[in-house]
Coordinates of C-alpha atoms in Angstrom, one line a residue:
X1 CA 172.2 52.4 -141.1
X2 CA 169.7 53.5 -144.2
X3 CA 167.5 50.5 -142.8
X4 CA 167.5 52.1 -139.1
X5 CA 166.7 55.3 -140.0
X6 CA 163.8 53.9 -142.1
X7 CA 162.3 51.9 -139.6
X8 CA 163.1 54.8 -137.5
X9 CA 160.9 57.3 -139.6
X10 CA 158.3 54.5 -140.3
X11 CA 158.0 53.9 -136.1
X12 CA 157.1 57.8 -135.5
X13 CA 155.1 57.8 -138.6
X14 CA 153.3 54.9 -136.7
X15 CA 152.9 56.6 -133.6
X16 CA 152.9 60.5 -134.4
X17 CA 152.2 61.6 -130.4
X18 CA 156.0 59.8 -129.5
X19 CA 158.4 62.7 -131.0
X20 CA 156.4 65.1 -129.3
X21 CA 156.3 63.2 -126.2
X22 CA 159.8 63.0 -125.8
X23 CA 160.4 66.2 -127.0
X24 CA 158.5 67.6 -124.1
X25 CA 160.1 65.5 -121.7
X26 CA 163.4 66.9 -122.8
X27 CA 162.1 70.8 -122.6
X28 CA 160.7 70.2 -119.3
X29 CA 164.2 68.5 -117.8
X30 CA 165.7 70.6 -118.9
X31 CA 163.8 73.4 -117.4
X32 CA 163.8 71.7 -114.5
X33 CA 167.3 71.0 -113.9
X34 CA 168.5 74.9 -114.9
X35 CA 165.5 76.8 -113.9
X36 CA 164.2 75.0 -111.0
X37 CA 167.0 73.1 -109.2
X38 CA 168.8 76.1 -107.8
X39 CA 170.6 76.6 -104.3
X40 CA 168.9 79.2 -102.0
X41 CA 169.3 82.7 -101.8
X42 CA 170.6 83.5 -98.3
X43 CA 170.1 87.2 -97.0
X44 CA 172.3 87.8 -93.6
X45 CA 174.5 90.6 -92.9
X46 CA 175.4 89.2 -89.5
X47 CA 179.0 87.2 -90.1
X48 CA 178.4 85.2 -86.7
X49 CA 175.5 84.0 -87.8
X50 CA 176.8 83.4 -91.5
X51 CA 179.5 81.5 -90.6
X52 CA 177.4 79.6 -87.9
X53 CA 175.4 78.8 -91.0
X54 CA 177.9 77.5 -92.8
X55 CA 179.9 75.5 -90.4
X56 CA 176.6 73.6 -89.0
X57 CA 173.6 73.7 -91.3
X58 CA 174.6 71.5 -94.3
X59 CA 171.9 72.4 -95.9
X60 CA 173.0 75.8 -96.8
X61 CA 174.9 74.7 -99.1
X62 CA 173.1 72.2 -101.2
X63 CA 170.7 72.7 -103.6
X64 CA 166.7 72.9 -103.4
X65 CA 165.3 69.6 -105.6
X66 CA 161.9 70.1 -105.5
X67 CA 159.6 67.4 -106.2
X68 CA 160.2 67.3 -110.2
X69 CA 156.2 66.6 -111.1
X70 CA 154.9 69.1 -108.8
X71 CA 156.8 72.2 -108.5
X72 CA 154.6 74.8 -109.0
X73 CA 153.8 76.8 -106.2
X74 CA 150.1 76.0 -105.8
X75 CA 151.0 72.3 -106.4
X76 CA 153.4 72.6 -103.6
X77 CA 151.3 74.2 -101.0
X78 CA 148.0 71.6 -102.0
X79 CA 150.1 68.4 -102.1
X80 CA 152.0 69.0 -98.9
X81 CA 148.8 69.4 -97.0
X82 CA 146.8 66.4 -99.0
X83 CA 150.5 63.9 -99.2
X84 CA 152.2 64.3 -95.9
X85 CA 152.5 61.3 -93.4
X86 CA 151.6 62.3 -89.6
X87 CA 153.8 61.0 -87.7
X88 CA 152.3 59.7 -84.3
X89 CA 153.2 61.8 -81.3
X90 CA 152.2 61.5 -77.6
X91 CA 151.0 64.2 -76.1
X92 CA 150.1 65.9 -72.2
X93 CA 147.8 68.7 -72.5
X94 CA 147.9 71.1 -70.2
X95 CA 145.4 73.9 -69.9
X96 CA 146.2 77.5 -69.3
X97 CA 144.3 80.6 -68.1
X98 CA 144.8 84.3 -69.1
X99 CA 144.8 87.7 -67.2
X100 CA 141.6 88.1 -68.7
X101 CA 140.2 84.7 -68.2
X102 CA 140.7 82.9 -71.9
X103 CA 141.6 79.2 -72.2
X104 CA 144.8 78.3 -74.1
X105 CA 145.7 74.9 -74.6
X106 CA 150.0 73.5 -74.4
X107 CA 150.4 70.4 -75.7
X108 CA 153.7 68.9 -74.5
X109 CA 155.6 65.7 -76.0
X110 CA 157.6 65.5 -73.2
X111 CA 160.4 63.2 -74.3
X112 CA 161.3 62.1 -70.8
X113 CA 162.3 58.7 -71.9
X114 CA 165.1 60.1 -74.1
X115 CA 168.2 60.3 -71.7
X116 CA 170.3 62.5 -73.6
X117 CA 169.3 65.4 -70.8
X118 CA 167.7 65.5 -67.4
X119 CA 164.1 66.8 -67.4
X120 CA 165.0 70.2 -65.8
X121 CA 167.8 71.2 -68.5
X122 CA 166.2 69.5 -71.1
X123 CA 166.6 72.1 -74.4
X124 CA 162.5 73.2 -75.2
X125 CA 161.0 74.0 -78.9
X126 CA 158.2 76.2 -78.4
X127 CA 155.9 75.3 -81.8
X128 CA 153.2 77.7 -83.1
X129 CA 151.1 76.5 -85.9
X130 CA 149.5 78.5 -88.8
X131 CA 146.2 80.6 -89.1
X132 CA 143.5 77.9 -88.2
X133 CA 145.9 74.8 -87.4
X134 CA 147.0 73.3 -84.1
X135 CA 149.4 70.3 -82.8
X136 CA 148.1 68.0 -85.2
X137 CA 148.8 69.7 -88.2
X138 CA 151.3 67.4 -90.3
X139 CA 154.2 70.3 -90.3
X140 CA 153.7 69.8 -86.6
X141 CA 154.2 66.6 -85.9
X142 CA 156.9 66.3 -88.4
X143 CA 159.1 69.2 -86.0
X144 CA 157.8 67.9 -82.5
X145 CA 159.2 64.1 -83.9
X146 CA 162.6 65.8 -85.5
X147 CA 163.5 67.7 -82.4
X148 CA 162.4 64.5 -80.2
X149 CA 165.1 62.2 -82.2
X150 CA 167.4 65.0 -81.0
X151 CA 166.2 64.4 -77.5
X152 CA 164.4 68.0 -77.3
X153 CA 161.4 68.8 -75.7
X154 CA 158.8 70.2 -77.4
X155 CA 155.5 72.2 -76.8
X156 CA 153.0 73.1 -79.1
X157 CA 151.2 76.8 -77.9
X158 CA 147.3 76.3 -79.5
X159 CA 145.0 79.9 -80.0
X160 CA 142.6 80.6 -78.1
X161 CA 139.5 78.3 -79.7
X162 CA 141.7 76.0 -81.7
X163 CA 143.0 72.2 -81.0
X164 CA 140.3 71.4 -78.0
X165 CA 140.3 74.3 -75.8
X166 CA 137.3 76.4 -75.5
X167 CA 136.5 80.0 -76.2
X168 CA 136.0 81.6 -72.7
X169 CA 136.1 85.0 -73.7
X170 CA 135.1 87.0 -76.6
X171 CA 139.0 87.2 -78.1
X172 CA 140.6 84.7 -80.6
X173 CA 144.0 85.6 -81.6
X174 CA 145.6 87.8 -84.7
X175 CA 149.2 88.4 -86.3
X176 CA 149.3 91.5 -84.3
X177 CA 149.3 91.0 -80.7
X178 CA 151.6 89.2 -79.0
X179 CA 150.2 88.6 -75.4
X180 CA 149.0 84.9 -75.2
X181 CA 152.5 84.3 -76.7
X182 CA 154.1 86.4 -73.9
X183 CA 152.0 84.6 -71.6
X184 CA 153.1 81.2 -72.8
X185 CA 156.7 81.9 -72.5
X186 CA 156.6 83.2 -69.1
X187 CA 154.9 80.3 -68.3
X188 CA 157.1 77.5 -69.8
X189 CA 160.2 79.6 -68.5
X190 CA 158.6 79.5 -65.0
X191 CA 157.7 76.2 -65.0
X192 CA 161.5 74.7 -67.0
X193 CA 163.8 77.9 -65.8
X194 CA 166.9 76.3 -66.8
X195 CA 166.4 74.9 -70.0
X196 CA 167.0 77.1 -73.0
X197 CA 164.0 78.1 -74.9
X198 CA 163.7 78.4 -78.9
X199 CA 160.4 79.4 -80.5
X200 CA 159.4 77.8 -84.4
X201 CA 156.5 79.5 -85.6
X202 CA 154.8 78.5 -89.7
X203 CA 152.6 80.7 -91.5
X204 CA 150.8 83.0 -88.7
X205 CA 152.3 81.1 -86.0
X206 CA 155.8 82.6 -87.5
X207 CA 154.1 86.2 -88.0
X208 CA 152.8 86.2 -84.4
X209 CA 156.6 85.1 -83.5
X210 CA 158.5 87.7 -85.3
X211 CA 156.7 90.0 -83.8
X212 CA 157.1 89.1 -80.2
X213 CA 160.9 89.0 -80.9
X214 CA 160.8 92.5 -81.7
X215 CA 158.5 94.0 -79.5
X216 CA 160.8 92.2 -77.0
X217 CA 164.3 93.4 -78.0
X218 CA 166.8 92.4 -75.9
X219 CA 164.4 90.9 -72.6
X220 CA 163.6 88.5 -75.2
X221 CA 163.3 84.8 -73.1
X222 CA 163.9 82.5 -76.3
X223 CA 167.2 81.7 -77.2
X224 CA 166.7 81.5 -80.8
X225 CA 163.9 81.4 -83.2
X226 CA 162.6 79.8 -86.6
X227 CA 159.7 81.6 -89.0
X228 CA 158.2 79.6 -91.7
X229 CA 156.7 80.9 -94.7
X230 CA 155.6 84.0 -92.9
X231 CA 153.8 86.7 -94.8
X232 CA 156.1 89.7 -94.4
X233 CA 154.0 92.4 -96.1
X234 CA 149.9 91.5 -95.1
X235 CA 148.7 94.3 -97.6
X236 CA 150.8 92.6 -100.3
X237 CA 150.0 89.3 -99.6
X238 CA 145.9 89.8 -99.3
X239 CA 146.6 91.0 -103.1
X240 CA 148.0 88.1 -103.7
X241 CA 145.5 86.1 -102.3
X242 CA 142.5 87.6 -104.1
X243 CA 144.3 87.0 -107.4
X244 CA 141.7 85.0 -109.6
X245 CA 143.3 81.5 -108.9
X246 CA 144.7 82.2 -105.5
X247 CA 140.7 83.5 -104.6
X248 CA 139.7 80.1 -105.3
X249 CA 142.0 77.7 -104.0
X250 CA 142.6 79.6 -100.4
X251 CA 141.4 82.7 -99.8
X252 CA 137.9 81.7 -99.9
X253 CA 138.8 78.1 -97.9
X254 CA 140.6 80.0 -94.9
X255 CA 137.6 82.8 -95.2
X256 CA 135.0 79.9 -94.7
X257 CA 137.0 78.3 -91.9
X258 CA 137.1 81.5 -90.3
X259 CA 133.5 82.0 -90.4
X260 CA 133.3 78.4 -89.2
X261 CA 135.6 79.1 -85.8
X262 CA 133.3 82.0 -85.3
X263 CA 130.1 80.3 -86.2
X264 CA 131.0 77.9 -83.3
X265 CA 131.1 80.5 -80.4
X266 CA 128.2 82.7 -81.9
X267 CA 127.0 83.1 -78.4
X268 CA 130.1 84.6 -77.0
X269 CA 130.1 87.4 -79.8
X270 CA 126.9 88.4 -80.9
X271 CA 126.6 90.9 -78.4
X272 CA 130.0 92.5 -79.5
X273 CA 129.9 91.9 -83.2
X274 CA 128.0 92.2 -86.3
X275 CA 127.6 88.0 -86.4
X276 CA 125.0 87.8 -89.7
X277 CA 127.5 90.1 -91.0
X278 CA 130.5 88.3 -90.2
X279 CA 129.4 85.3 -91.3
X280 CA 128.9 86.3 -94.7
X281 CA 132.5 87.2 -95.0
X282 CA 134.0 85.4 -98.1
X283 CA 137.6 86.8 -98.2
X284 CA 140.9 86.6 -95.3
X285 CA 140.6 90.7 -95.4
X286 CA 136.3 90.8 -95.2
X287 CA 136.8 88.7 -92.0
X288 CA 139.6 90.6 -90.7
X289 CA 137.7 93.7 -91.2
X290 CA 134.1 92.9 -89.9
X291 CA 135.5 91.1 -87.0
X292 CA 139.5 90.7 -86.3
X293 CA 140.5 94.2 -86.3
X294 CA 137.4 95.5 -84.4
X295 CA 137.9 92.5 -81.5
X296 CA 141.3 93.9 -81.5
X297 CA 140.7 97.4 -81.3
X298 CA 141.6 98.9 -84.7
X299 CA 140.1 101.3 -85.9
X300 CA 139.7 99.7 -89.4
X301 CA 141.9 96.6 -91.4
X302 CA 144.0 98.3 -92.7
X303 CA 145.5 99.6 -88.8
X304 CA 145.6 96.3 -88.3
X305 CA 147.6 95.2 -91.5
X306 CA 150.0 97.9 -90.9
X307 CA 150.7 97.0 -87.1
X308 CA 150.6 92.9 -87.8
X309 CA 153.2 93.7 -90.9
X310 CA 156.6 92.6 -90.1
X311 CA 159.0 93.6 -92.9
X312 CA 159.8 96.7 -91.3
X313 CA 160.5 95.2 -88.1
X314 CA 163.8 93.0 -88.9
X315 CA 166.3 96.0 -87.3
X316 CA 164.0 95.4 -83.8
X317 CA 165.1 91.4 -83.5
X318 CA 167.9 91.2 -81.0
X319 CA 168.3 87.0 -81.3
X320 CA 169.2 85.1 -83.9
X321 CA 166.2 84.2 -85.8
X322 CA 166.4 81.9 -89.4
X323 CA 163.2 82.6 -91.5
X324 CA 162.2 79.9 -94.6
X325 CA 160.7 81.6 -97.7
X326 CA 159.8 80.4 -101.1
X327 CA 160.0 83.2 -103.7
X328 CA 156.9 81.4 -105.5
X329 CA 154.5 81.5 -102.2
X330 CA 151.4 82.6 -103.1
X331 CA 150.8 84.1 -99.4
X332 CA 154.4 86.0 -99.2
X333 CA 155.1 87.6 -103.1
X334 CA 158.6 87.6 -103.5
X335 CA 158.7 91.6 -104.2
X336 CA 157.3 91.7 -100.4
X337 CA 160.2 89.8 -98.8
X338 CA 162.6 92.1 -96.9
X339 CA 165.9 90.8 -98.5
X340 CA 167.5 94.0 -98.3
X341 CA 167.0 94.6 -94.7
X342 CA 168.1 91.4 -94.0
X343 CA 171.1 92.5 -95.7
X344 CA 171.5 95.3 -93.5
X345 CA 170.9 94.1 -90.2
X346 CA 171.8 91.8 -87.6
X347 CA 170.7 88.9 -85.9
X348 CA 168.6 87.3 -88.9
X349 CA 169.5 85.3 -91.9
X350 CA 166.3 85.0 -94.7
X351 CA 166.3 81.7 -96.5
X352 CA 164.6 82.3 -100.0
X353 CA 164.0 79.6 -102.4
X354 CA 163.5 80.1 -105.9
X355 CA 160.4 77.2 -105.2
X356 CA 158.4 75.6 -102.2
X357 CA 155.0 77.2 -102.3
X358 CA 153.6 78.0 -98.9
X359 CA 155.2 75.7 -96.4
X360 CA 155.7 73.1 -99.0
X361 CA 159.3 72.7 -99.8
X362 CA 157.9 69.1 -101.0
X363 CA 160.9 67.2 -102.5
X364 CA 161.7 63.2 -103.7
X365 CA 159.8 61.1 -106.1
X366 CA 156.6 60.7 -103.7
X367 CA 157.1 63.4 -101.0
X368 CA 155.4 61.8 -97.8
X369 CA 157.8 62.3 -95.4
X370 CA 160.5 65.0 -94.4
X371 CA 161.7 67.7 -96.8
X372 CA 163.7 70.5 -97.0
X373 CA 161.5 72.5 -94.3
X374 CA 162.2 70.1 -92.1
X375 CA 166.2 69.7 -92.7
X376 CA 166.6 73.5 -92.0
X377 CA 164.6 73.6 -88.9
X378 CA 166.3 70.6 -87.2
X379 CA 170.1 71.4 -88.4
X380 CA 169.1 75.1 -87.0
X381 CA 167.4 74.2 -83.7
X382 CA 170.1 71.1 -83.1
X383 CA 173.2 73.8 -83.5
X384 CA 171.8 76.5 -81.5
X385 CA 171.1 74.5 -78.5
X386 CA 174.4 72.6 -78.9
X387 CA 176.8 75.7 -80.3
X388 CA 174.5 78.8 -79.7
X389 CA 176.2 79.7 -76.2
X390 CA 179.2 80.0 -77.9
X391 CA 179.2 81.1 -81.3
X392 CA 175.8 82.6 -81.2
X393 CA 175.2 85.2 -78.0
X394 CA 177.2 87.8 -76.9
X395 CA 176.3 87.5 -72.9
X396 CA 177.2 84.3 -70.7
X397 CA 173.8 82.1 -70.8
X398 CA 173.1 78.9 -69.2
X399 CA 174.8 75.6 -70.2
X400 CA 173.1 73.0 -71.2
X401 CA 175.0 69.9 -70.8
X402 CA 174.2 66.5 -72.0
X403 CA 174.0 63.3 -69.2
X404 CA 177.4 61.6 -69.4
X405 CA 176.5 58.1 -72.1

């Protein structure tokens, strides 16, 4: 044993780095598995939807694993976007034209050759993707091929400007205004009138969402809906972005993509905007200022802010509506997430996890493929078109039954 220990001693004294190696291992382990690892914290005051939780989502009951080498927040949000597989997914394009004459671009994966429904009942996810992405963003394709193996249909609702249409008019989109959106419901409704409806919406795509469910109320035409790593509070979360770190690794890349999208269609706006001025805009909130809020009509950014914020909104939703948070996002700050008024009113149920990043939730050794993001939205989606009807909505809606196997 005396000769053990010795050769023990003599080994570290050999190769001084080893003890403090390990050491470190065992610290961070050990953080990770009490600090880290934790099961989410679930705000919903609404016992139908609780329980509807609990009896179909497994997932609300497990713990969060992120990915154990990169679960800081930053490393979460980089890695997902740099990491994740695309999935390849088939799609029809179909091109639609506003009141006002702007193009926006549907892109539908159809899923015709899945029999589990027949084509005019066939259950529909209506996707919306973040501030400058469209229906080839990887968080994307991962949803349209999830809901597919479930023998959905989904369609994918690209901004004006973004994923191959063209800018007709001088209007993009913001987090505000919810017309295109109303425009694109009516028109899947019109065109699928019996098949139930649920909208998924990530990043902006969920802000412009939540929004349209409560300006909507109870005429709302979606059966359900699904926000991702939305930024509740937008005064709180340009804060956060034009922290010293956060500056540099986003705000400044989405300010410069921004300037890009505008760049592109100089010739439609120069006669309405400030363009060399616009152009020089280096932050989210300079852009929004010199030319979001004034193509929108607000009187400055901060009108806009306060009309596109949707924490104080949560007591206007009228459908069930499950919204993904990580308490570490550097776009949503934890302090800014409406816990509380999920607590207090109905029809929503906030998912918070301790870690995740913004629209991260990477988890596994070498996260390439799905993750927890993904587990929520397709337990969700699969129970409210199979259980909604009954366990979910108060009023008789439409059946949706499956084709006889």
């Amino acid at each position: 044993m005396v000769t053990y220990l010795q050769n023990t001693l003599n080994f570290c004294k050999e190769n001084p780095t080893l003890p403090f190696l390990a050491t470190a291992s065992v610290v961070y382990l050990t953080y990770y598995l009490f600090s880290v690892v934790k099961k989410p914290l679930i705000a919903c005051k609404d016992k139908r939807l609780w329980n509807f939780l609990n009896k179909h989502c497994p997932v609300a009951a497990e713990k969060y694993w992120p990915t154990f080498w990169c679960f800081e927040s930053r490393a979460q949000t980089i890695l997902r976007a740099l990491l994740q597989s695309k999935p390849s997914v088939q799609y029809h394009s179909e091109f639609i034209y506003t009141v006002d004459g702007g193009q926006i671009k549907l892109d539908w994966a159809e899923n015709n050759e899945n029999k589990r429904y027949t084509e005019d009942i066939r259950p529909t996810v209506l996707l919306l993707p973040g501030l400058t992405g469209s229906s080839n963003e990887s968080y994307i394709l991962h949803m349209v091929t999830e809901a597919q193996n479930l023998g959905y249909r989904c369609v994918v609702f690209n901004n004006r400007g973004i994923g191959g249409s063209r800018l007709l008019t001088p209007r993009t989109y913001c987090a505000a205004n919810t017309e295109d959106l109303t425009f694109v419901v009516d028109h899947v409704k019109s065109k699928y009138p019996n098949a139930p409806l649920l909208g998924t919406g990530v990043s902006l795509g969920g802000m412009i969402l939540f929004n349209y469910l409560a300006k909507t109320g109870k005429n709302c035409k979606l059966v359900a809906g699904v926000c991702v790593s939305v930024a509740w509070n937008v005064f709180e979360s340009v804060l956060s972005l034009e922290q010293p770190l956060n500056l540099f690794l986003f705000n400044r890349t989405l300010a410069q993509t921004l300037t890009e999208l505008a760049r592109k269609n100089i010739d439609m706006f120069e006669h309405h905007f400030d363009m060399e001025h616009v152009l020089k805009s280096s932050t989210i909130r300079e852009f929004d200022e010199r030319f979001t809020a004034k193509m929108f009509g607000y009187p400055s950014w901060e009108a806009y802010y306060e009309e596109a914020c949707i924490h104080q909104k949560v007591h206007a939703v009228e459908v069930p509506v499950l919204c993904l948070n990580a308490s570490d996002d550097p776009f949503s700050p934890s302090h800014a997430i409406p816990v509380n008024d999920a607590n207090n009113h109905d029809n929503i149920a906030l998912v918070v996890t301790s870690h995740g990043g913004h629209i991260g939730f990477l988890e596994g050794l070498f996260p390439r493929h799905t993750n927890y993001m993904y587990r929520w939205f397709t337990q969700f989606v699969d129970s409210v078109f199979q259980h909604g009807d009954k366990e979910l909505h108060d009023c008789d809606n439409k059946n949706v039954k499956e084709i006889p196997q």
